[in-house]
XYZ file of C-alpha atoms in Angstrom:
334
model
C 162.435 150.738 -125.607
C 163.332 147.415 -125.562
C 163.898 146.867 -121.520
C 167.830 145.976 -120.243
C 166.571 142.208 -119.804
C 165.693 141.929 -123.615
C 168.969 142.702 -124.879
C 170.557 139.467 -122.070
C 171.483 136.530 -123.769
C 169.537 133.411 -123.528
C 171.561 131.643 -121.329
C 171.692 134.360 -118.564
C 168.158 134.169 -117.739
C 168.223 130.299 -116.831
C 170.001 130.916 -113.217
C 167.538 132.891 -112.356
C 164.791 130.425 -113.890
C 166.742 127.883 -111.979
C 165.969 129.921 -108.479
C 162.517 131.093 -109.375
C 161.757 127.668 -109.917
C 163.024 126.210 -106.864
C 161.899 128.949 -104.890
C 158.331 127.861 -106.520
C 158.373 124.205 -105.475
C 159.604 124.933 -102.114
C 156.681 127.292 -101.163
C 154.452 124.621 -102.637
C 156.277 122.014 -100.658
C 155.451 124.243 -97.119
C 152.016 125.194 -98.125
C 151.404 121.609 -98.298
C 153.244 120.836 -95.069
C 150.792 123.857 -93.488
C 147.372 122.587 -95.140
C 145.262 120.495 -92.665
C 145.124 116.603 -93.397
C 141.443 115.544 -95.142
C 140.319 112.585 -95.416
C 138.685 111.149 -98.205
C 135.968 111.730 -99.498
C 134.279 108.430 -98.110
C 135.899 108.483 -95.028
C 133.185 107.929 -91.991
C 133.196 111.177 -89.666
C 132.119 108.883 -86.983
C 135.437 107.282 -86.364
C 138.582 108.080 -85.560
C 141.139 105.792 -85.424
C 144.764 105.647 -84.035
C 147.498 103.364 -83.966
C 149.535 102.651 -81.627
C 151.532 99.806 -81.434
C 150.889 97.246 -84.933
C 148.592 94.858 -82.961
C 146.780 97.748 -80.706
C 144.455 100.643 -82.107
C 142.363 103.524 -79.955
C 139.344 103.990 -82.397
C 137.283 106.905 -81.377
C 133.227 106.177 -82.432
C 130.422 108.823 -82.733
C 127.488 108.667 -80.708
C 124.556 109.273 -82.583
C 122.084 108.105 -79.103
C 124.091 109.747 -76.376
C 125.699 112.617 -78.429
C 129.578 111.699 -77.962
C 132.267 110.054 -78.641
C 132.629 106.831 -77.118
C 136.809 105.249 -76.918
C 137.499 101.631 -77.263
C 140.756 100.328 -78.032
C 141.218 97.055 -80.617
C 143.165 94.535 -80.730
C 143.739 93.042 -84.292
C 146.573 91.683 -86.529
C 149.822 93.701 -87.853
C 148.638 95.635 -90.578
C 144.527 94.976 -89.308
C 143.917 92.779 -92.180
C 140.072 92.554 -94.092
C 138.140 89.856 -93.648
C 138.277 88.890 -89.727
C 135.517 88.430 -87.611
C 135.225 90.744 -84.132
C 135.161 89.981 -80.132
C 133.725 92.065 -77.818
C 134.664 92.705 -74.015
C 132.489 94.869 -72.102
C 134.139 96.350 -69.039
C 132.935 96.148 -65.886
C 131.273 98.881 -63.158
C 133.575 100.923 -63.892
C 132.831 101.015 -67.781
C 137.214 100.811 -67.527
C 136.822 105.032 -66.987
C 138.203 104.130 -63.679
C 141.667 102.297 -65.687
C 139.803 98.691 -64.538
C 139.890 96.477 -67.739
C 140.656 93.525 -69.225
C 143.434 96.400 -71.022
C 144.868 97.520 -68.296
C 145.073 94.049 -65.437
C 144.603 91.286 -67.824
C 147.603 90.069 -70.354
C 144.883 90.593 -73.001
C 147.262 91.694 -75.354
C 149.489 89.730 -75.729
C 147.206 86.555 -75.474
C 145.559 88.459 -78.812
C 148.800 89.060 -80.744
C 148.858 86.402 -83.401
C 145.305 85.027 -83.231
C 143.117 86.209 -86.625
C 140.298 88.280 -85.194
C 140.070 92.012 -83.789
C 139.119 92.902 -80.478
C 137.096 95.046 -78.986
C 137.745 97.190 -75.614
C 135.056 99.737 -75.324
C 135.553 102.604 -72.466
C 132.122 103.068 -71.517
C 129.308 102.394 -69.538
C 130.051 103.255 -65.918
C 127.622 101.792 -63.596
C 124.412 101.816 -66.919
C 123.902 97.876 -66.919
C 125.410 98.496 -70.507
C 121.969 99.514 -71.485
C 119.522 102.042 -72.584
C 117.768 103.973 -70.279
C 114.285 105.688 -70.126
C 115.294 108.749 -68.977
C 119.055 110.827 -68.788
C 120.096 110.730 -65.404
C 121.187 113.871 -63.339
C 124.264 112.334 -63.028
C 124.927 108.969 -65.603
C 124.037 110.835 -68.384
C 122.185 109.641 -71.256
C 122.402 106.158 -71.527
C 122.144 104.096 -75.189
C 124.525 101.645 -74.589
C 122.185 98.508 -75.864
C 122.200 100.422 -78.792
C 125.067 101.136 -79.036
C 126.743 98.422 -78.468
C 124.188 96.903 -80.865
C 124.201 99.022 -83.630
C 126.599 102.279 -83.742
C 129.325 100.167 -82.662
C 129.538 97.304 -85.040
C 128.280 99.184 -87.970
C 131.924 101.724 -87.213
C 133.855 98.192 -86.870
C 132.820 96.235 -89.421
C 133.533 99.423 -91.570
C 136.505 100.906 -91.369
C 138.533 97.072 -89.773
C 136.680 95.599 -92.986
C 135.337 92.907 -90.948
C 133.389 89.872 -92.692
C 130.762 90.898 -90.197
C 130.905 87.427 -87.768
C 130.833 88.325 -84.210
C 130.633 86.538 -80.191
C 130.019 89.359 -77.120
C 131.026 88.913 -73.521
C 130.535 90.571 -70.715
C 132.442 90.840 -66.767
C 130.884 91.462 -63.903
C 128.257 93.751 -63.934
C 128.452 93.437 -67.966
C 128.163 89.512 -67.993
C 124.660 89.352 -67.535
C 123.339 92.465 -69.219
C 125.846 90.740 -72.120
C 123.556 87.960 -72.365
C 120.238 90.738 -72.504
C 122.225 92.492 -75.590
C 122.609 88.606 -76.635
C 119.508 88.042 -77.004
C 118.173 91.058 -78.144
C 119.970 91.445 -80.711
C 119.015 88.475 -83.161
C 122.230 87.612 -85.271
C 124.287 89.515 -84.968
C 126.348 88.023 -82.089
C 127.052 83.557 -82.355
C 128.598 83.633 -79.065
C 128.259 85.478 -75.569
C 130.358 84.905 -72.341
C 129.214 85.587 -69.374
C 131.921 85.773 -66.403
C 131.356 86.019 -62.875
C 128.385 88.019 -63.480
C 124.812 88.074 -61.163
C 122.430 87.623 -64.754
C 118.912 88.176 -63.599
C 116.887 91.404 -63.035
C 113.689 90.124 -61.312
C 114.835 87.831 -58.481
C 115.246 88.873 -55.560
C 119.320 88.449 -56.153
C 119.039 89.680 -60.074
C 116.751 92.463 -58.670
C 118.734 93.935 -56.079
C 122.243 93.291 -58.379
C 120.313 95.985 -60.556
C 119.123 98.375 -58.732
C 123.094 98.445 -55.935
C 124.745 99.097 -59.786
C 123.863 102.670 -60.737
C 123.472 103.402 -56.794
C 127.006 102.646 -56.250
C 127.805 105.305 -59.786
C 125.051 108.139 -57.974
C 121.989 107.029 -60.648
C 118.746 106.742 -60.227
C 117.079 103.393 -60.681
C 114.011 104.575 -61.541
C 115.789 106.247 -64.734
C 117.404 103.316 -65.809
C 113.467 100.370 -65.708
C 111.323 102.452 -64.493
C 109.795 100.603 -60.855
C 111.546 97.306 -60.948
C 109.314 94.169 -61.335
C 108.300 96.740 -64.237
C 107.878 95.114 -68.030
C 111.144 97.090 -68.648
C 112.679 95.627 -65.805
C 111.641 91.657 -67.103
C 112.331 92.488 -70.581
C 115.857 93.080 -69.146
C 115.688 89.612 -67.265
C 118.171 87.107 -69.612
C 116.851 84.283 -67.300
C 113.159 84.697 -68.474
C 114.599 85.717 -72.307
C 116.663 82.595 -72.173
C 115.265 80.651 -74.944
C 116.276 83.273 -77.108
C 119.933 82.144 -76.607
C 119.402 79.259 -78.338
C 121.612 78.143 -81.651
C 124.283 80.507 -79.704
C 127.462 79.375 -77.915
C 127.217 80.233 -74.368
C 129.634 80.365 -72.181
C 128.776 80.509 -68.053
C 131.633 81.165 -65.246
C 131.861 82.242 -61.724
C 133.993 80.583 -58.353
C 132.910 79.690 -54.979
C 133.306 83.502 -53.256
C 137.192 81.197 -51.196
C 140.419 82.569 -52.533
C 142.948 80.742 -54.116
C 146.207 80.013 -56.699
C 143.247 81.364 -59.221
C 143.675 84.755 -57.949
C 146.707 85.044 -58.232
C 149.435 87.874 -56.196
C 146.681 87.946 -52.643
C 149.139 91.355 -52.018
C 147.365 93.035 -55.871
C 143.780 91.182 -55.538
C 144.002 91.039 -51.224
C 141.906 87.841 -51.574
C 138.873 89.767 -51.520
C 138.357 91.268 -48.384
C 137.306 94.473 -49.992
C 134.145 92.510 -51.003
C 134.880 90.095 -53.451
C 135.212 87.262 -51.838
C 130.785 87.791 -51.001
C 130.893 89.205 -54.716
C 131.510 86.417 -56.673
C 129.355 84.540 -54.368
C 126.448 85.931 -55.171
C 127.830 85.553 -58.507
C 127.761 82.063 -58.578
C 124.591 82.184 -57.492
C 123.199 84.295 -59.758
C 124.927 82.851 -63.067
C 123.980 78.651 -61.445
C 120.693 80.587 -61.548
C 120.932 80.449 -64.980
C 122.334 77.478 -66.088
C 119.600 75.417 -64.379
C 117.233 77.954 -66.816
C 119.091 76.689 -69.951
C 118.866 73.719 -68.538
C 115.372 73.560 -68.379
C 114.607 74.839 -71.821
C 117.400 71.899 -73.481
C 119.771 74.879 -74.507
C 123.521 73.980 -75.086
C 125.868 75.575 -72.574
C 129.251 75.325 -70.539
C 129.073 76.830 -67.405
C 132.319 76.395 -65.023
C 132.377 77.248 -61.420
C 135.149 76.198 -59.475
C 135.967 75.908 -56.202
C 138.572 79.461 -55.998
C 137.967 82.647 -56.928
C 136.467 86.194 -55.635
C 136.179 88.470 -58.146
C 139.912 89.217 -59.701
C 141.264 89.784 -62.600
C 143.013 86.186 -61.452
C 139.791 84.848 -61.744
C 137.823 87.064 -64.831
C 141.247 85.712 -66.913
C 141.170 81.896 -66.468
C 137.372 81.474 -67.339
C 137.813 83.671 -70.623
C 141.333 81.772 -71.494
C 138.360 78.288 -70.942
C 135.815 80.346 -72.401
C 138.156 80.959 -75.460
C 138.213 77.587 -77.752
C 134.390 77.702 -77.502
C 134.779 80.679 -78.083
C 136.926 80.832 -81.860
C 134.788 77.777 -83.001
C 131.661 79.669 -82.981
C 133.071 82.383 -84.769
C 135.662 80.488 -87.203
C 139.114 81.373 -85.563
């Protein structure tokens, strides 16, 4: 026996079929909206990038050496075009985890908004001297920052942002001396290096004191860093002793005098160094002068700016960054 539908004219089935087709399409769209986004097969699982604005991204890079994700702000031209060089700007003692950084305390975003370069501002490395520690520390955890900054992070940035592989590096305050060490120990990775208001050195009295005090300030045990002070690993991390490895690179050094002045900017914001910035900058000047003398003794060209004012403020750091940028830009082809 034939079903009633078999006796219906063909035209009578069209509205129902249209309805079923529409329902099927709606179901398919709904399913696609509910399905989690799957990255492309060739996507790098070590990198996750979120756009903050047309010229700022937040990149999270997984560090196999430290078994955790490390974030960095990345400044770039609109559209993040391929084939650009990269400038890494390391943070100070708090690792930018305390909200004190180039990104938060200077107009760095505006400065680079129209320049054809990627600028990476890492968030991490607090009180670590930006180095690979010999042992995990109960207070500061696993520190493998040399590995991260010279291998893991550049590899991820180069792949995701399709860079041209040309790099420069800078450090400020705590990271100034370590930036020189990273440039010394990483071969041709960095064409240029800048050290702003830091204390290069690890075995001379001032360098030893600074490299000991900084991890202790974060609750870390300095013996977990490079072993007993004065031992071989301390010598390997002394940028003054190893300055010869900087030959052929563009080098910029700077420090203020420790006296407050116009370069510091608004005294209500910087305190004119009354919380120790004056003493810190005076020490930085002595350390940086020693680094400059060492480079001069080796016949290695560099530029050293020491101002008549400056008390370890972001006004000073930013002014010295601005002074260094033409050299860095030439070195990396910006």
